[in-house]
mmCIF file of C-alpha atoms and ligand atoms in Angstrom:
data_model
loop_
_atom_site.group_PDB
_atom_site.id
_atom_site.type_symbol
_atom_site.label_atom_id
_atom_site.label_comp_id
_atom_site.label_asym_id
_atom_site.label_seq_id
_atom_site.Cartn_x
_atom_site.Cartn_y
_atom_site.Cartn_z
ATOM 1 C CA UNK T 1 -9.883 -13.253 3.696
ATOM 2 C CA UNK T 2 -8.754 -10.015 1.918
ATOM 3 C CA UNK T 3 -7.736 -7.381 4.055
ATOM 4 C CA UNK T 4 -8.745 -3.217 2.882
ATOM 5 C CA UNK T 5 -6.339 -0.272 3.591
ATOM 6 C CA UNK T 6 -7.857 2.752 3.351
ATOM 7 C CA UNK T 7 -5.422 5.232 1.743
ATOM 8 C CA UNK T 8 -5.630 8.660 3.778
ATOM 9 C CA UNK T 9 -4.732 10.678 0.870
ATOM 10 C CA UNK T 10 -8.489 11.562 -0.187
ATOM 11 C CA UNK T 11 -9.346 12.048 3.566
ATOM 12 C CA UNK T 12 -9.746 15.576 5.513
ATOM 13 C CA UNK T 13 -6.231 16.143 7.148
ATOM 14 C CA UNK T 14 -7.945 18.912 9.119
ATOM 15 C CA UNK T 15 -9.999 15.964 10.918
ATOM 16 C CA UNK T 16 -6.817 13.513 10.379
ATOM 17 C CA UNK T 17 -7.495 11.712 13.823
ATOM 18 C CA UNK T 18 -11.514 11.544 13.264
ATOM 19 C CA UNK T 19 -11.403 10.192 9.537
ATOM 20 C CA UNK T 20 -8.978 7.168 10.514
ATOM 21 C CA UNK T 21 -11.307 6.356 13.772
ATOM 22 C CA UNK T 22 -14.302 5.834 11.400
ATOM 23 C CA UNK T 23 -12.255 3.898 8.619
ATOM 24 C CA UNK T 24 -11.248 1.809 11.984
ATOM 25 C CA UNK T 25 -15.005 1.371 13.282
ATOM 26 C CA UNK T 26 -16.178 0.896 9.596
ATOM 27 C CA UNK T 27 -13.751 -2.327 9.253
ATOM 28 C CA UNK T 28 -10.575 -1.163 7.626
ATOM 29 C CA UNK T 29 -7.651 -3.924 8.374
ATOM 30 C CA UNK T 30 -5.396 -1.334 7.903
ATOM 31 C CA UNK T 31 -4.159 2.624 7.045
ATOM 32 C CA UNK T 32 -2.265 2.882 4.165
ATOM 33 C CA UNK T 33 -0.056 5.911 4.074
ATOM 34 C CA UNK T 34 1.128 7.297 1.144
ATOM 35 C CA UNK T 35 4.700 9.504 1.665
ATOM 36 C CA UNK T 36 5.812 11.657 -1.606
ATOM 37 C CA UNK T 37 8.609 13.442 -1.969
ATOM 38 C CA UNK T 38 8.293 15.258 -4.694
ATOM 39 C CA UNK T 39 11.144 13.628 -6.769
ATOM 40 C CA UNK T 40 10.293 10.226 -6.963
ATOM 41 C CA UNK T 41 6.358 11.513 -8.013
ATOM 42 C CA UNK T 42 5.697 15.127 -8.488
ATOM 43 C CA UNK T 43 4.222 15.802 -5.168
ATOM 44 C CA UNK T 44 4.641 16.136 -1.642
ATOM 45 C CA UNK T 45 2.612 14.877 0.861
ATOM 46 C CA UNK T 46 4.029 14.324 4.169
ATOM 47 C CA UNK T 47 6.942 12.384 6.448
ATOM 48 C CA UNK T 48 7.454 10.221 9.889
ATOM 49 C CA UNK T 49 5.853 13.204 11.974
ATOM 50 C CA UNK T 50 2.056 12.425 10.435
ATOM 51 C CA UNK T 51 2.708 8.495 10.858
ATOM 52 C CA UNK T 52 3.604 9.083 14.037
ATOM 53 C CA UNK T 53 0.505 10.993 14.893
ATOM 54 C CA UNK T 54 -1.439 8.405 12.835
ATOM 55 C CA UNK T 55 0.161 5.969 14.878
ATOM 56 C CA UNK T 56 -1.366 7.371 18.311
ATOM 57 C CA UNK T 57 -5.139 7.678 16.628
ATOM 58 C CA UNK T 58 -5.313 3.740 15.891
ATOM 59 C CA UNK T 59 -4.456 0.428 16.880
ATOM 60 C CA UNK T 60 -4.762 -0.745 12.897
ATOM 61 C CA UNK T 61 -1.527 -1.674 11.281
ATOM 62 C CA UNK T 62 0.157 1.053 9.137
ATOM 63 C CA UNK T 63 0.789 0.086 5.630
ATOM 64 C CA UNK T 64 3.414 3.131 4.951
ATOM 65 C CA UNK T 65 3.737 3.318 1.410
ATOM 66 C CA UNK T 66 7.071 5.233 0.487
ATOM 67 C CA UNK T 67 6.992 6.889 -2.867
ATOM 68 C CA UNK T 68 10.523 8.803 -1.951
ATOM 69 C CA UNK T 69 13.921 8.446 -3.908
ATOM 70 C CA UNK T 70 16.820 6.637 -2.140
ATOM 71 C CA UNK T 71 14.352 5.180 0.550
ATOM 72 C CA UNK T 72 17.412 3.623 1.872
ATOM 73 C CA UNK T 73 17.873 7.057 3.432
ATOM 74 C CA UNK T 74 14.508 7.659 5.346
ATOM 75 C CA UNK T 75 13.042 4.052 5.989
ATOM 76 C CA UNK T 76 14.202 3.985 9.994
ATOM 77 C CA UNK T 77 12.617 7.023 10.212
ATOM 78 C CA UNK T 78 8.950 5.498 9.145
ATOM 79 C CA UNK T 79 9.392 2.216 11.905
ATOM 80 C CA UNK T 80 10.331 4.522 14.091
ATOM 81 C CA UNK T 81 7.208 6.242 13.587
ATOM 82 C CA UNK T 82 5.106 3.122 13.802
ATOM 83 C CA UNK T 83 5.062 2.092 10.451
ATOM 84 C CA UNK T 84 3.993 -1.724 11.165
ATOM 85 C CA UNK T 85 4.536 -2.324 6.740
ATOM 86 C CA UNK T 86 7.239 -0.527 4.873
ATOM 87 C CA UNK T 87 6.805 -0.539 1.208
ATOM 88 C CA UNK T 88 9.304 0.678 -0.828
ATOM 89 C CA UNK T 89 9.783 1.231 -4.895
ATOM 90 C CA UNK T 90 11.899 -1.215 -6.388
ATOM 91 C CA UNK T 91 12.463 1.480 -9.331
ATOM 92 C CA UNK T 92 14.084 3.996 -6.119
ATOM 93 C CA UNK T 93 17.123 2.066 -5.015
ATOM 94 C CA UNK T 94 19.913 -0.135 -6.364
ATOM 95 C CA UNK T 95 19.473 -2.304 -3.591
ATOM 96 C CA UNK T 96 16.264 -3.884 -2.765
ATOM 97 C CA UNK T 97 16.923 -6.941 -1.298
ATOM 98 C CA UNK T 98 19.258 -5.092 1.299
ATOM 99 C CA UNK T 99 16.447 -2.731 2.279
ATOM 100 C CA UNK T 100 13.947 -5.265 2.938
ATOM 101 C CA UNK T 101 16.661 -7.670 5.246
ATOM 102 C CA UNK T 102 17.446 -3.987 6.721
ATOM 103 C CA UNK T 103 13.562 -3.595 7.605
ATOM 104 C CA UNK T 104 13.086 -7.063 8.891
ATOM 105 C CA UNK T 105 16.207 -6.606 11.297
ATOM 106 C CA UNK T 106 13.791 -3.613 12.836
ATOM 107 C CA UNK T 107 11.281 -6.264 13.526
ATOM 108 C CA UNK T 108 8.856 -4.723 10.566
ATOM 109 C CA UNK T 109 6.877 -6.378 7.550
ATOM 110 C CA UNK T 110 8.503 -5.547 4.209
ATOM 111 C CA UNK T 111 7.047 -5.211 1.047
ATOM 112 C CA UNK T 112 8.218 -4.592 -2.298
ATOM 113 C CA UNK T 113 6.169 -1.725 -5.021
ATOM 114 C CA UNK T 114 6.168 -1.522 -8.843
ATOM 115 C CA UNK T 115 4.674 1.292 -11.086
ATOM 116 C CA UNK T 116 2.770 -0.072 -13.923
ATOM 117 C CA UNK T 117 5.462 0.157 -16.258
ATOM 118 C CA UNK T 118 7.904 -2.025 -14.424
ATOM 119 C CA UNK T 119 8.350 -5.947 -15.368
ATOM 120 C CA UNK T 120 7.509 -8.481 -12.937
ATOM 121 C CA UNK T 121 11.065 -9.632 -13.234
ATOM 122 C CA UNK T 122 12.682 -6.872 -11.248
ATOM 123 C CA UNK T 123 11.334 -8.213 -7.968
ATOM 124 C CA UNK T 124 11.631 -11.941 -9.181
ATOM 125 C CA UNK T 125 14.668 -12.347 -7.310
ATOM 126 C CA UNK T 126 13.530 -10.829 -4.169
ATOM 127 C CA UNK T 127 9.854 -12.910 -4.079
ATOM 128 C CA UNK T 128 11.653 -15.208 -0.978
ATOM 129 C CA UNK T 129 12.309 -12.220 0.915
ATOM 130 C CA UNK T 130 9.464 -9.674 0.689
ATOM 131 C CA UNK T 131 6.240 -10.067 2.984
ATOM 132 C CA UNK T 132 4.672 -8.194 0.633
ATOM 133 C CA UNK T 133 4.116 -7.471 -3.446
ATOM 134 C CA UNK T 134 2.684 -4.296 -4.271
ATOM 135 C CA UNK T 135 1.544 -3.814 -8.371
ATOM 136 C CA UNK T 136 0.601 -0.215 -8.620
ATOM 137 C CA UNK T 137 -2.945 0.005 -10.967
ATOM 138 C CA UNK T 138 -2.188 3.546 -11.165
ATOM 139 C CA UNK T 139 0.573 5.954 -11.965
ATOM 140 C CA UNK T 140 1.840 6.883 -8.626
ATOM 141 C CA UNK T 141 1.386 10.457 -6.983
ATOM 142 C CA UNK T 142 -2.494 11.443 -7.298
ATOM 143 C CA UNK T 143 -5.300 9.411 -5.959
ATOM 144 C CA UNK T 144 -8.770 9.433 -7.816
ATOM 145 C CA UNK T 145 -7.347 7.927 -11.340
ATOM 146 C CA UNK T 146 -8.175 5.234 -13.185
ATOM 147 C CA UNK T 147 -7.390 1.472 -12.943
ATOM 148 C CA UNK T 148 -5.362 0.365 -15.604
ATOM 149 C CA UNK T 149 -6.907 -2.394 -16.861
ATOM 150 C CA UNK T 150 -3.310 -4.291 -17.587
ATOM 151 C CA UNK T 151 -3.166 -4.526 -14.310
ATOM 152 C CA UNK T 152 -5.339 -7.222 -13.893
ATOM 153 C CA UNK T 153 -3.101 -9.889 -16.105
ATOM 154 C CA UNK T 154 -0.104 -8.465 -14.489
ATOM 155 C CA UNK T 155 -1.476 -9.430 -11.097
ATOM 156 C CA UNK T 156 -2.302 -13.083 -12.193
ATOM 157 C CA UNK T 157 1.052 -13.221 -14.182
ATOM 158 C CA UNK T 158 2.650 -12.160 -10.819
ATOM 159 C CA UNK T 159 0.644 -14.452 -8.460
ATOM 160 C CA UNK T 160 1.585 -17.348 -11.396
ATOM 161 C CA UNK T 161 5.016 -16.667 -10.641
ATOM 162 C CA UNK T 162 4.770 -16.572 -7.009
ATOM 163 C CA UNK T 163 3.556 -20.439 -6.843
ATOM 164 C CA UNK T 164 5.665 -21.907 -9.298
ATOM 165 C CA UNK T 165 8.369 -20.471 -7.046
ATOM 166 C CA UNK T 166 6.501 -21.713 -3.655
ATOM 167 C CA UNK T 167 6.005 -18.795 -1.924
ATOM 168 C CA UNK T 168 2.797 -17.001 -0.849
ATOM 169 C CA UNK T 169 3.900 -13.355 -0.120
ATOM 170 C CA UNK T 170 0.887 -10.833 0.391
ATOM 171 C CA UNK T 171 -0.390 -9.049 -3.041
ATOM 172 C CA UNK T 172 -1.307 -5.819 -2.833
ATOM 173 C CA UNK T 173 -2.912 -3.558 -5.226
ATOM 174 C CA UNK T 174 -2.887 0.110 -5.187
ATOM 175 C CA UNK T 175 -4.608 2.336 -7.356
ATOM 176 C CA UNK T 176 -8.324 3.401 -8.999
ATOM 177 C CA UNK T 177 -10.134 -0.021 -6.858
ATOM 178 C CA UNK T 178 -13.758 0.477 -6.234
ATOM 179 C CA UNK T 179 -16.620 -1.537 -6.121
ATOM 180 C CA UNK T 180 -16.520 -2.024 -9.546
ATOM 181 C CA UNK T 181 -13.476 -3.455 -9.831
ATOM 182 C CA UNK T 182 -12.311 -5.268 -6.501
ATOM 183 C CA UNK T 183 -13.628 -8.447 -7.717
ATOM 184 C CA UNK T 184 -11.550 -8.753 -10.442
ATOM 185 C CA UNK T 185 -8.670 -7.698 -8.573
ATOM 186 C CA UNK T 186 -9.258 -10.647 -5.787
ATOM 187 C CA UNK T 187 -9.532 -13.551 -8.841
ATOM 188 C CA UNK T 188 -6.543 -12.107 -10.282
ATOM 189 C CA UNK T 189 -4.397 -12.576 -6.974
ATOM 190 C CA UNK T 190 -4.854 -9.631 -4.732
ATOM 191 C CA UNK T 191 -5.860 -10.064 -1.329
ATOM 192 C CA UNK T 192 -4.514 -6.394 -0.041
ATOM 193 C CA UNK T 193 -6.619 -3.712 -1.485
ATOM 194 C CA UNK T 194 -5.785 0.004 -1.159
ATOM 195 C CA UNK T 195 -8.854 2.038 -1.326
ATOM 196 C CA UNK T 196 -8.234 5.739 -1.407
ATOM 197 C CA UNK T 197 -10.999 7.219 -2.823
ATOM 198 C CA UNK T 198 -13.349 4.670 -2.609
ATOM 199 C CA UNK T 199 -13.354 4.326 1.268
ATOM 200 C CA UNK T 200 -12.541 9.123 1.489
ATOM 201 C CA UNK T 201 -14.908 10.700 -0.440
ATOM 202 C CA UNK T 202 -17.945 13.221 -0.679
ATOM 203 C CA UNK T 203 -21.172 10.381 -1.348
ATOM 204 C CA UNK T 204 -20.839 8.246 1.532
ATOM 205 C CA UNK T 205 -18.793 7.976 4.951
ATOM 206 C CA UNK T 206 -16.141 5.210 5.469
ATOM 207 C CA UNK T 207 -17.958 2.783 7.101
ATOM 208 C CA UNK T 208 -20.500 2.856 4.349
ATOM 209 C CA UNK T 209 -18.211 2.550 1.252
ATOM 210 C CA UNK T 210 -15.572 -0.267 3.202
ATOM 211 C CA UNK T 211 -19.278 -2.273 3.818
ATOM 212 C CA UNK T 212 -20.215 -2.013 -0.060
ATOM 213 C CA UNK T 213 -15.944 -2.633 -1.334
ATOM 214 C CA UNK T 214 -16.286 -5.609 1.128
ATOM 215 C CA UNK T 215 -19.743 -6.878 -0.071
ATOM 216 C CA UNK T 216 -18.620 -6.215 -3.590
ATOM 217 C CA UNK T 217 -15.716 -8.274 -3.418
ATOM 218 C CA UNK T 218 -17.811 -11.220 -2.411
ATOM 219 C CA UNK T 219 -16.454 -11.436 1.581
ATOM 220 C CA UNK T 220 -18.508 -11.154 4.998
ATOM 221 C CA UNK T 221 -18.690 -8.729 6.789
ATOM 222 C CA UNK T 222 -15.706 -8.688 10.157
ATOM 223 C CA UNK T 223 -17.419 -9.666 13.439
HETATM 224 C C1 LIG E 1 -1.128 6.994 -5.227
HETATM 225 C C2 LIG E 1 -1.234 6.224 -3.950
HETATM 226 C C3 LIG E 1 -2.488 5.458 -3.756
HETATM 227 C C4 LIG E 1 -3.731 6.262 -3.987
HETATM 228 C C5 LIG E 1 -4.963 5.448 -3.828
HETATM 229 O O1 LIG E 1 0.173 7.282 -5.567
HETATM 230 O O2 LIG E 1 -0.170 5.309 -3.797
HETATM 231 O O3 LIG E 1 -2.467 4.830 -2.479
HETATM 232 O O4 LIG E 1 -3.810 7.362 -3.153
HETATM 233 O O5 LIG E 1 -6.048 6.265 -4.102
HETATM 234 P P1 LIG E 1 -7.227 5.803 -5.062
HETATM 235 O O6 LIG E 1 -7.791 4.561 -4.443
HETATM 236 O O7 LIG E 1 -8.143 6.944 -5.061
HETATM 237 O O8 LIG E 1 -6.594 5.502 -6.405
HETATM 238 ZN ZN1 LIG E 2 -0.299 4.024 -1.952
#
């Protein structure tokens, strides 16, 4: 079963608490969260205050997605919060397999993000001790771009890797996935899909476009 984490990032902050009820009753298995800090990407969005507040309006596990130099700095911060997932950019610190052993001694899931540009073999070493593998599809910072489509054989070269060394971390893919698309990204590997756009956006509520990502990607509906 793949799980879909609406990113909040396209959604109506001024109705924060409504928007991430409905991606809840439309079948999201979890928020995704997406924290810039205007160094690591170009903008700013927000810090552990809004997860916290996030935190109160759901019961869904938050996927916080830290796009913030030197995360080394700020990740307590975040599980304090609530964050349930802490994701951090292999490309932001020297030391990555500290961080994660530092997030599972606060009892939280770690995962492990590249930007499109960085090799597979950064994180090779670390594939035992993240929960999770994040492949950006996108340059990080805006939502609404497009997937790149070497993506897709970096996500099978990844989950290649991943058996051949025995382990069966989550794969997450963040970026440009619609309807169009989230097939492909599920035979390649993923099974966590960040949907930003496609779940927020002007045509159709959340529960509508998480029913169509879901049917698209060939998986029933949740009970
Ligand atoms: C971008 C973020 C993504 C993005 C997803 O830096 O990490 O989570 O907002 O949005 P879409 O699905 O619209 O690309
Ligand atoms: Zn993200």
């Amino acid at each position: 079963m793949i799980k879909l984490a609406p990113s909040i990032l396209t959604a109506d902050f001024g109705n924060l608490e409504a928007q991430i009820r409905a991606a809840e009753a439309g079948g999201a298995d979890y928020i995704h969260l997406d924290v810039m800090d205007g160094r690591f990407v170009p903008p700013i969005t927000f810090g552990p205050l809004v997860v916290e507040a996030v935190r109160r309006a759901t019961s869904l596990p938050l996927d916080v997605h830290l796009m913030i130099i030197e995360p080394e700095r700020h990740f307590e911060a975040f599980a304090e919060a609530g964050a349930d997932i802490i994701n951090l950019h292999v490309e932001a610190t020297s030391h990555i397999d500290r961080l994660l052993r530092s997030i599972h001694a606060m009892h939280k899931r770690a995962g492990v993000c590249l930007n499109p540009g960085t090799p597979l073999s950064a994180i090779e070493e670390v594939a035992e001790v993240a929960d999770q593998i994040m492949l950006m599809a996108i340059n990080p910072g805006w939502g609404g771009q497009k997937f790149l489509p070497a993506m897709l054989p970096k996500l099978r070269r990844l989950k290649q890797m991943l058996d051949a060394r025995g382990v069966a971390p989550d794969i997450e893919v963040d970026g440009g996935v619609k309807a169009g698309n989230i097939a492909a990204c599920v035979g390649a590997g993923a099974n966590v899909l960040v949907c930003g756009s496609s779940v927020y956006n002007r045509e159709a509520a959340p529960r509508e476009n998480l029913h169509d990502l879901r049917a698209a990607a060939g998986q029933p509906a949740p009970a």
